[in-house]
XYZ file of C-alpha atoms in Angstrom:
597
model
C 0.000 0.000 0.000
C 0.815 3.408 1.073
C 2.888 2.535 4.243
C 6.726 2.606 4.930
C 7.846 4.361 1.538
C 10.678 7.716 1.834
C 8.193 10.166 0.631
C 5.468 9.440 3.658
C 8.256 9.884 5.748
C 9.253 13.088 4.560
C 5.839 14.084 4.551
C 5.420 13.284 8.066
C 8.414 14.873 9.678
C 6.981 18.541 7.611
C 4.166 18.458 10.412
C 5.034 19.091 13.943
C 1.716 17.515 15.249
C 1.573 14.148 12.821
C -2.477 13.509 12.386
C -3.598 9.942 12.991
C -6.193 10.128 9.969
C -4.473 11.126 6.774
C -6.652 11.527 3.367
C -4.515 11.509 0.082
C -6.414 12.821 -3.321
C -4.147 12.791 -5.776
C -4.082 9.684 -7.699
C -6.421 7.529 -6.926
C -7.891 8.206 -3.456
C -6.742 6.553 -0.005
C -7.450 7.303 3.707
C -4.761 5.977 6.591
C -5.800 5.844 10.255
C -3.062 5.420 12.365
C -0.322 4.443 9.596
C -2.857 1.927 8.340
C -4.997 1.826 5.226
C -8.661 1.794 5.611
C -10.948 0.732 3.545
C -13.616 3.988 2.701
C -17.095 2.480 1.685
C -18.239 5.561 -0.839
C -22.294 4.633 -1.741
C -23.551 6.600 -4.519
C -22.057 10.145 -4.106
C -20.388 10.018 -0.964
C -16.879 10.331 -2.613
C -17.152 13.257 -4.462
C -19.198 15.348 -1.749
C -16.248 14.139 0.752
C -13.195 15.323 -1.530
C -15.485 18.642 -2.087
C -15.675 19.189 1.652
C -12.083 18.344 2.419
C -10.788 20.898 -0.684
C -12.848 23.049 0.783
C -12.675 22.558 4.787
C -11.987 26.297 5.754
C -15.591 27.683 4.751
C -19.051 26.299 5.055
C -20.562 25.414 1.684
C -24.397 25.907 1.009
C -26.528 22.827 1.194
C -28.552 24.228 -2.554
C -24.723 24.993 -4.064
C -23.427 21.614 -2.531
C -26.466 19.654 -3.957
C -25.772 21.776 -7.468
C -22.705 21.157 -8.033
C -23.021 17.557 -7.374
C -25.979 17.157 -9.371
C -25.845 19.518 -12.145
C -28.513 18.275 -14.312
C -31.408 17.206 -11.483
C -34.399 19.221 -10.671
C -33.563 21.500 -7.539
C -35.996 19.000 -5.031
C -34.402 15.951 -6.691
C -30.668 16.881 -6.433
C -31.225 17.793 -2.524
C -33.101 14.686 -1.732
C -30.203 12.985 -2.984
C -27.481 15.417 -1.369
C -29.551 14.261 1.974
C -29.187 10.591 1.541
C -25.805 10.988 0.382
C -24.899 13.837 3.310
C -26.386 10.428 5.907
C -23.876 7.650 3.932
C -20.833 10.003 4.361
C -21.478 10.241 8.477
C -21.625 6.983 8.235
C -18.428 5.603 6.358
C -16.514 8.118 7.722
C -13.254 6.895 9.751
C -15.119 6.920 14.112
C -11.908 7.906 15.147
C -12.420 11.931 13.458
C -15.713 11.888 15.977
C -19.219 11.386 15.989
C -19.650 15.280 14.813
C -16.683 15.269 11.976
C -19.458 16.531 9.777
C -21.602 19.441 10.808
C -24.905 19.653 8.709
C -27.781 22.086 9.452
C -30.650 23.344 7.193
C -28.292 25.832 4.765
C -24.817 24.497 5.254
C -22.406 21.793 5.201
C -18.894 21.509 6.539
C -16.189 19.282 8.149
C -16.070 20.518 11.711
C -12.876 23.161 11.987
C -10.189 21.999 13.891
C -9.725 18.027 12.674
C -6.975 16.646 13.413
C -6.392 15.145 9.771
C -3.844 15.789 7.161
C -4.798 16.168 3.370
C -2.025 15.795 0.238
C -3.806 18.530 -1.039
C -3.109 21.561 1.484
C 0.551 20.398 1.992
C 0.942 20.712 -2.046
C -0.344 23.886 -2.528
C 1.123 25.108 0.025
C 4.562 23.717 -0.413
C 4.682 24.261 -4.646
C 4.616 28.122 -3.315
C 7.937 27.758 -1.081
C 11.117 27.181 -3.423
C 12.671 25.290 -0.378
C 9.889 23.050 -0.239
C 9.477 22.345 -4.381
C 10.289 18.650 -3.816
C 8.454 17.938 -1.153
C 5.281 19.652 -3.219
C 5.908 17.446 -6.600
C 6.508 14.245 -4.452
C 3.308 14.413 -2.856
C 1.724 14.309 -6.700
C 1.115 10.959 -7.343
C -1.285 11.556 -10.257
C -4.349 13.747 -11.064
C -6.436 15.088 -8.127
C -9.023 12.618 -7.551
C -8.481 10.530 -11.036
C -11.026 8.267 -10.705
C -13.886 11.155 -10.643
C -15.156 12.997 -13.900
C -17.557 15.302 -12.281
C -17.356 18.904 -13.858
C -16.471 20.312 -10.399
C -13.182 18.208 -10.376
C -11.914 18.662 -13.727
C -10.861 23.107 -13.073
C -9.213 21.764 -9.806
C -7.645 18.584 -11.241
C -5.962 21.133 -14.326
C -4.925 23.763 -11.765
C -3.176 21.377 -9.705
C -1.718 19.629 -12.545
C -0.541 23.392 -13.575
C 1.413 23.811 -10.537
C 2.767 20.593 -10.636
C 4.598 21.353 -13.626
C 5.547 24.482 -12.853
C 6.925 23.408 -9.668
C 8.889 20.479 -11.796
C 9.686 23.388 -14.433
C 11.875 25.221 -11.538
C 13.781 21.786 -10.342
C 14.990 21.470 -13.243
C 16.204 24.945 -13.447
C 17.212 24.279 -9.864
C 19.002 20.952 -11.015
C 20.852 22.860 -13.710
C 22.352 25.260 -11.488
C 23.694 22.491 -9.195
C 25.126 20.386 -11.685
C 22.556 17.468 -10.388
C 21.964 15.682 -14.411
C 20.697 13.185 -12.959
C 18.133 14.821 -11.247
C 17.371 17.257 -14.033
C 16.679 15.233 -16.193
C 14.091 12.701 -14.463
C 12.368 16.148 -13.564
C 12.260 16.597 -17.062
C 10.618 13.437 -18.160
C 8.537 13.714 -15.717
C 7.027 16.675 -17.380
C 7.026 15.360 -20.623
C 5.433 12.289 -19.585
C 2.542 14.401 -19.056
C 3.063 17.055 -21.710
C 5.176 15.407 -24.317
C 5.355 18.283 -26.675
C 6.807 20.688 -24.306
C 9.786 21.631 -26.644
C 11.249 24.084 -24.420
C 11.684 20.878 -21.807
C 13.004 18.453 -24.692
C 15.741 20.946 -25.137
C 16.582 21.456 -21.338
C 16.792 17.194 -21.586
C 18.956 17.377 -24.619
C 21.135 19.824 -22.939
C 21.316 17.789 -19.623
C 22.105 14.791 -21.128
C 24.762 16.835 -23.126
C 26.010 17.984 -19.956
C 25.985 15.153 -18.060
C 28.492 13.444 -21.176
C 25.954 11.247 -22.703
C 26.156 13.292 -26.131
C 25.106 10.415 -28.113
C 21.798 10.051 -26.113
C 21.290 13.835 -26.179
C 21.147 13.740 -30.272
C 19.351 10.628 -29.925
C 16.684 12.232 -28.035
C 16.194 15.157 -30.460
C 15.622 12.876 -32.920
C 12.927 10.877 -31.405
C 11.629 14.234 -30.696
C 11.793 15.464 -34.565
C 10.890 12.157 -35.361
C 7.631 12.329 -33.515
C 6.606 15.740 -34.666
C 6.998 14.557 -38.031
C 4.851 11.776 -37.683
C 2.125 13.170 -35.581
C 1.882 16.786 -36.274
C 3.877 16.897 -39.418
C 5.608 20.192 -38.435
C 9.758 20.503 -37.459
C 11.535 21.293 -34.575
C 11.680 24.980 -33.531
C 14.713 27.208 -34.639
C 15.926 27.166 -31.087
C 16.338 23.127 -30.964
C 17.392 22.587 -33.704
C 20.162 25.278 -32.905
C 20.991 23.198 -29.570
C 21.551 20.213 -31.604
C 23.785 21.751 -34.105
C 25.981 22.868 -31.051
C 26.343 19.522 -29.690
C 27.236 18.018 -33.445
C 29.673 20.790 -33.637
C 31.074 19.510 -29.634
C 30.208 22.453 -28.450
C 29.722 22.538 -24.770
C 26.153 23.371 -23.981
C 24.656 24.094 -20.409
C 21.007 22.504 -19.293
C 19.357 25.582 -19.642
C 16.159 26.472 -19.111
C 13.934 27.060 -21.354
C 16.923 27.159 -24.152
C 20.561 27.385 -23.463
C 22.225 30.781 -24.573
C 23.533 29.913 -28.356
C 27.436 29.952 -28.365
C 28.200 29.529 -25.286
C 31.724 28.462 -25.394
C 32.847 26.714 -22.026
C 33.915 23.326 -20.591
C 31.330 21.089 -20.362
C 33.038 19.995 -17.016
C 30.593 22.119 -13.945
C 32.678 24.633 -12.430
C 34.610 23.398 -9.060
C 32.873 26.773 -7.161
C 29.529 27.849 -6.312
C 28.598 31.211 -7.337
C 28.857 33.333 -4.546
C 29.431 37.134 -3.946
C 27.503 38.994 -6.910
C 24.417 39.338 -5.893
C 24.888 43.152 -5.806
C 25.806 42.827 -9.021
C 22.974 40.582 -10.197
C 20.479 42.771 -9.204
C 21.420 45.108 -11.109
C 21.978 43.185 -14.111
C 18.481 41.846 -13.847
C 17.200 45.294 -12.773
C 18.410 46.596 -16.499
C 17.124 43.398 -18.197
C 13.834 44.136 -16.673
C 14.014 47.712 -18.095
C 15.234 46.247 -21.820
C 12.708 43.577 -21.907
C 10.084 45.956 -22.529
C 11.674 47.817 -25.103
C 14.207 50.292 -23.308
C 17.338 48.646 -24.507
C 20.532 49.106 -23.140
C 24.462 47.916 -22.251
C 26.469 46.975 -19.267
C 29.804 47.016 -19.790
C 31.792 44.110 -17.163
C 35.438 44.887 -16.129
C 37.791 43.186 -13.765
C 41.024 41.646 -13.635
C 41.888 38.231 -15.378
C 39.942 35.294 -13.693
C 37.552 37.361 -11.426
C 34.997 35.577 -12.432
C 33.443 37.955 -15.369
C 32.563 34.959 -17.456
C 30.542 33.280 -14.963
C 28.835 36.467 -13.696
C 27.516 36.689 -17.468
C 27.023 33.000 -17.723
C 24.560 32.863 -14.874
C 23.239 35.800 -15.605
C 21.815 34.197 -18.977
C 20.621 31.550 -17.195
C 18.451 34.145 -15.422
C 17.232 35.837 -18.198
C 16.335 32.668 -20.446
C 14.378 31.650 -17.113
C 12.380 34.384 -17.463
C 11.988 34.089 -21.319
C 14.724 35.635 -22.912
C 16.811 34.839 -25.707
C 20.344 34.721 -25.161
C 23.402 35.461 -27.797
C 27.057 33.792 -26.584
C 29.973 35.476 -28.768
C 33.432 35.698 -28.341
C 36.798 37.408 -29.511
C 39.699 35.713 -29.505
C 43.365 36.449 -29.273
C 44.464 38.036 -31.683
C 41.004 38.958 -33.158
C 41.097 36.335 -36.165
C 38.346 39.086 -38.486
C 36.599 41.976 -38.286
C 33.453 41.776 -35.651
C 33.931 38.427 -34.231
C 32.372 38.658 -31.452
C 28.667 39.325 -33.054
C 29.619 36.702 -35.719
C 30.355 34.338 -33.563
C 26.888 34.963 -31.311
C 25.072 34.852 -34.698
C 26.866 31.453 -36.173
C 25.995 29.508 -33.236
C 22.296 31.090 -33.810
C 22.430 30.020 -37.399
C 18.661 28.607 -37.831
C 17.473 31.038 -35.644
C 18.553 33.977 -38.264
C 17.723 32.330 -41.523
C 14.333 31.379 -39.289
C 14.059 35.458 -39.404
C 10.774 37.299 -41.487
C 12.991 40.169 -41.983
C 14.429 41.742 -45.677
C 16.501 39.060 -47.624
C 18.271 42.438 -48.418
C 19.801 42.668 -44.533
C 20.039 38.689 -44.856
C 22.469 39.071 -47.987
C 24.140 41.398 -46.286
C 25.288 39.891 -42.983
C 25.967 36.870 -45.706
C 29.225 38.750 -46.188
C 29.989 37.930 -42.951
C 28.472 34.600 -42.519
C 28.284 32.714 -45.921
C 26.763 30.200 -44.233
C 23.346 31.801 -44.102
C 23.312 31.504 -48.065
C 22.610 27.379 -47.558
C 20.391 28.106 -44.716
C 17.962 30.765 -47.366
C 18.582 30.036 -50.780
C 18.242 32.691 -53.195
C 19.082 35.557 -51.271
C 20.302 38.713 -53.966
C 23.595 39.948 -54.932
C 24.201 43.231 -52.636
C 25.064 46.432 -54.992
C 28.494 47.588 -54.399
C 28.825 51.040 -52.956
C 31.635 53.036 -51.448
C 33.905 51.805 -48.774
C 32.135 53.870 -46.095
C 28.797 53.354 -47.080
C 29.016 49.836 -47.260
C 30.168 49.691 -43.423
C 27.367 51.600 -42.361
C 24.943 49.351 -44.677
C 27.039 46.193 -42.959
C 26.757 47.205 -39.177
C 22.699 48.414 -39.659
C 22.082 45.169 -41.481
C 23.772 43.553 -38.323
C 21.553 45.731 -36.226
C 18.207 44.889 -37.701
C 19.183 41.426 -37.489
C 19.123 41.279 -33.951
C 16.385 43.362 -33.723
C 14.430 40.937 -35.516
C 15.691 38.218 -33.371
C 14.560 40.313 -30.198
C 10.966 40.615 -31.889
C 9.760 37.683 -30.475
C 11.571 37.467 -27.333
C 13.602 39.959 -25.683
C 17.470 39.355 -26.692
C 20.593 39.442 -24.438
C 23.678 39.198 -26.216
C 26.628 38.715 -24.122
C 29.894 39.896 -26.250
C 33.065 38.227 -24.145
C 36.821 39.383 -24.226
C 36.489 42.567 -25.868
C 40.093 43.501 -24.802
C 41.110 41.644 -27.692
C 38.916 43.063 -29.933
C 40.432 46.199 -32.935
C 38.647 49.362 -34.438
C 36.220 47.835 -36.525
C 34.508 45.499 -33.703
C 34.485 48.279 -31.388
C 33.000 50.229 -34.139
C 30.033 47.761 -34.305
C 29.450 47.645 -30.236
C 29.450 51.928 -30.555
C 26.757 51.668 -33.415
C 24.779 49.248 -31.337
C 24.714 50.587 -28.198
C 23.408 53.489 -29.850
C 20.499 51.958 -31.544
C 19.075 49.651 -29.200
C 17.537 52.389 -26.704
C 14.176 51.444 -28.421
C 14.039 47.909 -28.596
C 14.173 44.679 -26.107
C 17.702 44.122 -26.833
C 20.295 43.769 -23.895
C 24.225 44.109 -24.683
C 26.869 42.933 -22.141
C 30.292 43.194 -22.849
C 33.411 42.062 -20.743
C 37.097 43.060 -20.686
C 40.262 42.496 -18.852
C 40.850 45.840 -17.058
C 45.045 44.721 -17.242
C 44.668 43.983 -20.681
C 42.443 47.384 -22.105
C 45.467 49.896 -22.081
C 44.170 53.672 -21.809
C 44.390 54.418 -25.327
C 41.992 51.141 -26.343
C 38.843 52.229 -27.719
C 36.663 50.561 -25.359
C 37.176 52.872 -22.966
C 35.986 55.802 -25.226
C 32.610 53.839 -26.442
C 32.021 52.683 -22.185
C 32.988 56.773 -21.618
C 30.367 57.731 -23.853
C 27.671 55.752 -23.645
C 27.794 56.251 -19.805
C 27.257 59.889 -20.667
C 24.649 59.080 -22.810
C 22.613 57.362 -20.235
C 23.014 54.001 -22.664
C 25.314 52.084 -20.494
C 26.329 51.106 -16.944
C 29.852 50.051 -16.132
C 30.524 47.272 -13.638
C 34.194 46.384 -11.986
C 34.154 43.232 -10.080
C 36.152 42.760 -7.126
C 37.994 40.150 -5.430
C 35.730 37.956 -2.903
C 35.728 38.926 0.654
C 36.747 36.721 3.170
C 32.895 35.645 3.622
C 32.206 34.761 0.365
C 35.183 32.193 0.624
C 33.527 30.944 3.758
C 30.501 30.370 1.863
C 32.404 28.611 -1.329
C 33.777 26.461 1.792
C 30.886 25.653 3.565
C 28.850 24.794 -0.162
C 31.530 22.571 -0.964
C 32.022 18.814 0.702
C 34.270 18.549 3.786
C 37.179 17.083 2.408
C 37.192 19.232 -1.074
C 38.799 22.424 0.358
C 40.827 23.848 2.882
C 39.851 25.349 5.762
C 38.482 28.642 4.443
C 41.559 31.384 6.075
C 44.109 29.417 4.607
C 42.148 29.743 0.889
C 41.760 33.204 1.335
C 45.163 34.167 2.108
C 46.544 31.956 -0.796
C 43.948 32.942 -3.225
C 43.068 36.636 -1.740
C 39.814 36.110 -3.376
C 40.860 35.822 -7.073
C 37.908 32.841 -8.002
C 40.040 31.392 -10.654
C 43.117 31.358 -8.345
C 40.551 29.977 -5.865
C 39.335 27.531 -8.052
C 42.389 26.188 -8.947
C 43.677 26.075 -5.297
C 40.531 24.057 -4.496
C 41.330 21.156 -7.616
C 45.294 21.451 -6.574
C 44.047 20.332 -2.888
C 41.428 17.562 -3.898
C 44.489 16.193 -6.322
C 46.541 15.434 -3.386
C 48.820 18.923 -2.618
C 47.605 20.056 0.804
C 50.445 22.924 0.920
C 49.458 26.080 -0.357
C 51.610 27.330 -3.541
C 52.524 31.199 -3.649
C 50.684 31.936 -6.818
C 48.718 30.814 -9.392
C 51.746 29.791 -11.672
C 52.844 27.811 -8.840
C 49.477 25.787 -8.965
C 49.223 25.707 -12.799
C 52.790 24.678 -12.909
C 52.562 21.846 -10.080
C 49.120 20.354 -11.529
C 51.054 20.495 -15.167
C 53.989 18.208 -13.353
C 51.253 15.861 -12.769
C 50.144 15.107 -16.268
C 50.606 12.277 -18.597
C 54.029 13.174 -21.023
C 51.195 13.267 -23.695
C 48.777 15.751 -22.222
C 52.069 17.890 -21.022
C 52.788 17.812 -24.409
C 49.471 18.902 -26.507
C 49.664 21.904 -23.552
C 52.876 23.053 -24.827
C 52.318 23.022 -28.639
C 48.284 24.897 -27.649
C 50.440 27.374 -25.421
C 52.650 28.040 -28.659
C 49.507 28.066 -31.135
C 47.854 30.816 -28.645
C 44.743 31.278 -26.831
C 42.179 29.600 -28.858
C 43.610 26.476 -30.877
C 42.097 23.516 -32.910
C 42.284 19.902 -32.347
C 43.317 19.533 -36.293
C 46.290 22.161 -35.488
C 47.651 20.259 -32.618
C 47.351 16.948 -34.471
C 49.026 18.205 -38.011
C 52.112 19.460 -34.525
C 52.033 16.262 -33.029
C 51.767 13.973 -35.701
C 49.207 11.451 -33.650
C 46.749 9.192 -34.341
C 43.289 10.708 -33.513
C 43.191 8.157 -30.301
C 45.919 9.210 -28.639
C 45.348 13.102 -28.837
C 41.811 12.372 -27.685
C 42.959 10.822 -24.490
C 45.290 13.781 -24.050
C 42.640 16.407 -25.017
C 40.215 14.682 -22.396
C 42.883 14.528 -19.396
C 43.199 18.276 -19.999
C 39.384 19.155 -19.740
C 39.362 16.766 -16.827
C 41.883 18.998 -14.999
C 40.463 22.050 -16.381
C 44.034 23.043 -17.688
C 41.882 24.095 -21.464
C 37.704 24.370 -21.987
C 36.288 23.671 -24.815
């Protein structure tokens, strides 16, 4: 039966006073009297009049309503000499122990008397799929549709709001799951929601993401394709822009996040979770959400993100994403690399990754062909586009960065667009060029810009600092410097992470004095076996590079010589290895976090 399983007992130690009579509704209905199942004898409409009564247990209901709802199609007199019989089975089947008087009846009303001692599935769920540190106890207590064995009209609005919250709640474990790396748990949330809405597309792609993350890329691409595969079959339509963008990233071996509802397109990072917890920005969170609020209904605008190297600039923009695709943005990953390899990388590289979502776009072929100079690719994607005139050198820019413009304006037409431009240290004249016209176009429309730079690595004379000037003036952009973590957010990190992962939390800020990536890298250098704290972050680099394999030691050197961004082609055509061997070398590296994908 019911008895003896982990879920009662977690429902029983929520209440401090544990009732002896305990009524469950959800699923098909049960009643337990002192941890034992008892049988409830329901004649005629006894069942439905007692689940009415119990939803409803705060307020008295009227005897003409009552008999109403229960019989919807009687005449009044017949539908209340029926509610009477009924109203005389249901004191009689009810369990003694709740009292001779459990249910008050007099000549208008009806009610269970206040003040039972009984405990209903029901109440706890509502009320727990409201707290978001109670979420799983709410979704564990839903063991199927309120009262599924009833079709009265009365049930079915309450059966579908309950059901409603239920996935809702499930919606936000998932998110929740994402955020601490829990795959597992992520994605049986997720099939639990598709096992009752299987064309939820924004959950198939938080499940093809998780099972991405989680390593399983073959089953990630395999579970697209049942998806696409059922689509075609049943509704003959295709996957959305957006999923079939995820899949291309994982084909590609891109690293992709379980996001939630869609994870930001180009996201380039290890697929490996992050060692820390995110801790010490919420300052700067709020107002990065603050200004997304503002942008997402139409009052665009930039943030530009500054900070030494490794204080954790990426990951404040990575979770911010998360954030704003969880509240139904669309997110843009680019990134410039060093040295710049083109003109505008950054926004080419956001809009690449996006590929089907641009050629998806209703907008001019005109701006289409034009961005095609940029991304030839979108020429196989919408066949047909026309040759672009040739004009002047100057007038062809300006034609180049508003057909870039009006491309992401059409992207943020149906959902509000973030686009997160990373490393813009590295970027030259023309890129910076592009971010200038941008930021001064999007004041009008539900587009978001965040850019990030190395504050040691922007000399003065960098342009970056002229277009941040500026646009600060203009009221179009914030600036943000992030600063090293205090000594209580390293006493968080410590206390978030298992006992025997870190050091005690002094010695971690002394060594690290709050740099996260040094602080990172202390914490894998300690779980790998070297309890003494190195000087500096060279020092841990250099003793976690003594402890690699002569063959992943050796792909670092010839990456370190190709730069910061290299190919696995480059290193093999250096190396001169068969694709096994580099693979094993490639994966220790990831494993150690020495390179990301």
């Amino acid at each position: 039966m019911l008895r003896g399983t982990p879920a009662d007992a977690r429902e029983r130690s929520t209440e401090q006073d544990d009732p002896a009579i305990r009524f469950r509704l959800f699923g098909h209905v049960a009643v337990e009297v002192g941890g034992a199942p008892f049988k409830l004898a329901t004649p005629r409409k006894t069942l439905p009049i007692l689940a009415y009564l119990l939803l409803n247990r705060d307020v008295p209901v009227a005897r003409d309503f009552l008999a109403y709802v229960m019989w919807p199609d009687d005449e009044e007199e017949s539908a209340r000499n029926k509610l009477r019989m009924s109203l005389h089975d249901l004191g009689r089947v009810l369990p003694p122990q709740l009292g001779d008087d459990a249910l008050m009846v007099d000549g208008n009303s009806v009610r269970l008397r206040p003040g039972l001692n009984l405990w209903l599935d029901v109440a706890d769920f509502d009320r727990f799929v409201r707290d978001p540190v109670r979420l799983e106890e709410g979704v564990d207590l839903y063991r199927g549709d309120l009262l599924a064995s009833l079709y009265d009209e009365w049930v079915v609005p309450e059966r579908e709001r309950r059901r409603s919250a239920y996935l809702a709640a499930l919606t936000q474990l998932v998110s929740l799951a994402r955020r601490r790396r829990d795959f597992a748990g992520g994605i049986d949330r997720a099939q639990q929601i598709l096992a009752i809405d299987p064309w939820r597309e924004d959950v198939v792609r938080q499940l093809v993401a998780l099972r991405s993350d989680s390593g399983d890329r073959a089953g990630a691409l395999a579970e697209y394709e049942r998806f696409a595969q059922r689509l075609s079959a049943e509704l003959n339509v295709d996957p959305m822009p957006e999923t079939v963008t995820l899949r291309d990233a994982i084909v590609r071996g891109a690293a992709v996040e379980a996001e939630a509802p869609f994870e930001p397109a180009g996201l380039t990072k290890a697929a490996r979770p992050p060692i820390l917890p995110f801790v010490g920005r919420r300052a700067e969170m709020g107002l990065l959400l603050e200004i997304w609020s503002r942008a997402a209904r139409g009052h665009g605008a930039a943030v530009f993100i500054g900070g030494e190297s490794g204080i954790g600039k990426s990951r404040l923009a990575i979770e911010f994403s998360h954030a704003v695709e969880e509240r139904g943005g669309r997110v843009l990953f680019g990134t410039t690399g060093s040295p710049e390899e083109m003109p505008y990388e950054s926004i080419v590289d956001a809009l690449r990754s996006a590929l089907p979502l641009v050629a998806s776009l209703k907008s001019s072929d005109m701006w289409l062909a034009c961005v095609a100079a940029l991304l030839p690719e979108i020429r196989t994607h919408v066949p047909g586009l026309p040759a672009v005139p040739r004009i002047d050198g100057e007038s062809e820019r300006i034609r180049l960065l508003d057909a870039l413009f009006r491309v992401l304006a059409s992207l943020a037409r149906v959902r509000p667009l973030l686009v997160v431009l990373e490393d813009l240290h590295w970027a030259q004249s023309a890129s910076i060029s592009l971010l200038d016209f941008l930021v001064r176009r999007i004041s009008t429309v539900p587009i978001m810009i965040v850019a990030t730079y190395r504050d040691d690595e922007t000399p003065r004379p960098h342009p970056l600092h002229r277009v941040r000037r500026e646009a600060r003036v203009n009221g179009a952009a914030q600036s943000l410097w992030l600063q090293r973590l205090s000594g209580s957010d390293v006493a968080d990190v410590v206390e978030a992470l298992p006992a025997a992962s870190a050091p005690p939390g002094p010695e971690l800020l002394e060594a690290s004095e709050g740099n996260p990536l040094f602080l990172a890298q202390l914490v894998a250098d300690f779980r790998e076996g070297a309890v003494n704290e190195p000087a500096s972050l060279a020092a841990v680099m250099a003793r976690r590079i003594e402890r690699l394999s002569p063959e992943a030691r050796t792909v670092s050197e010839i990456a370190a010589c190709i730069g910061d961004r290299f190919s696995r082609d480059a290193v093999r055509e250096v190396s001169g290895w068969d694709a096994g061997t580099l693979a094993n070398a490639l994966d220790e590296l990831l494993d150690r976090r020495i390179v990301r994908e």
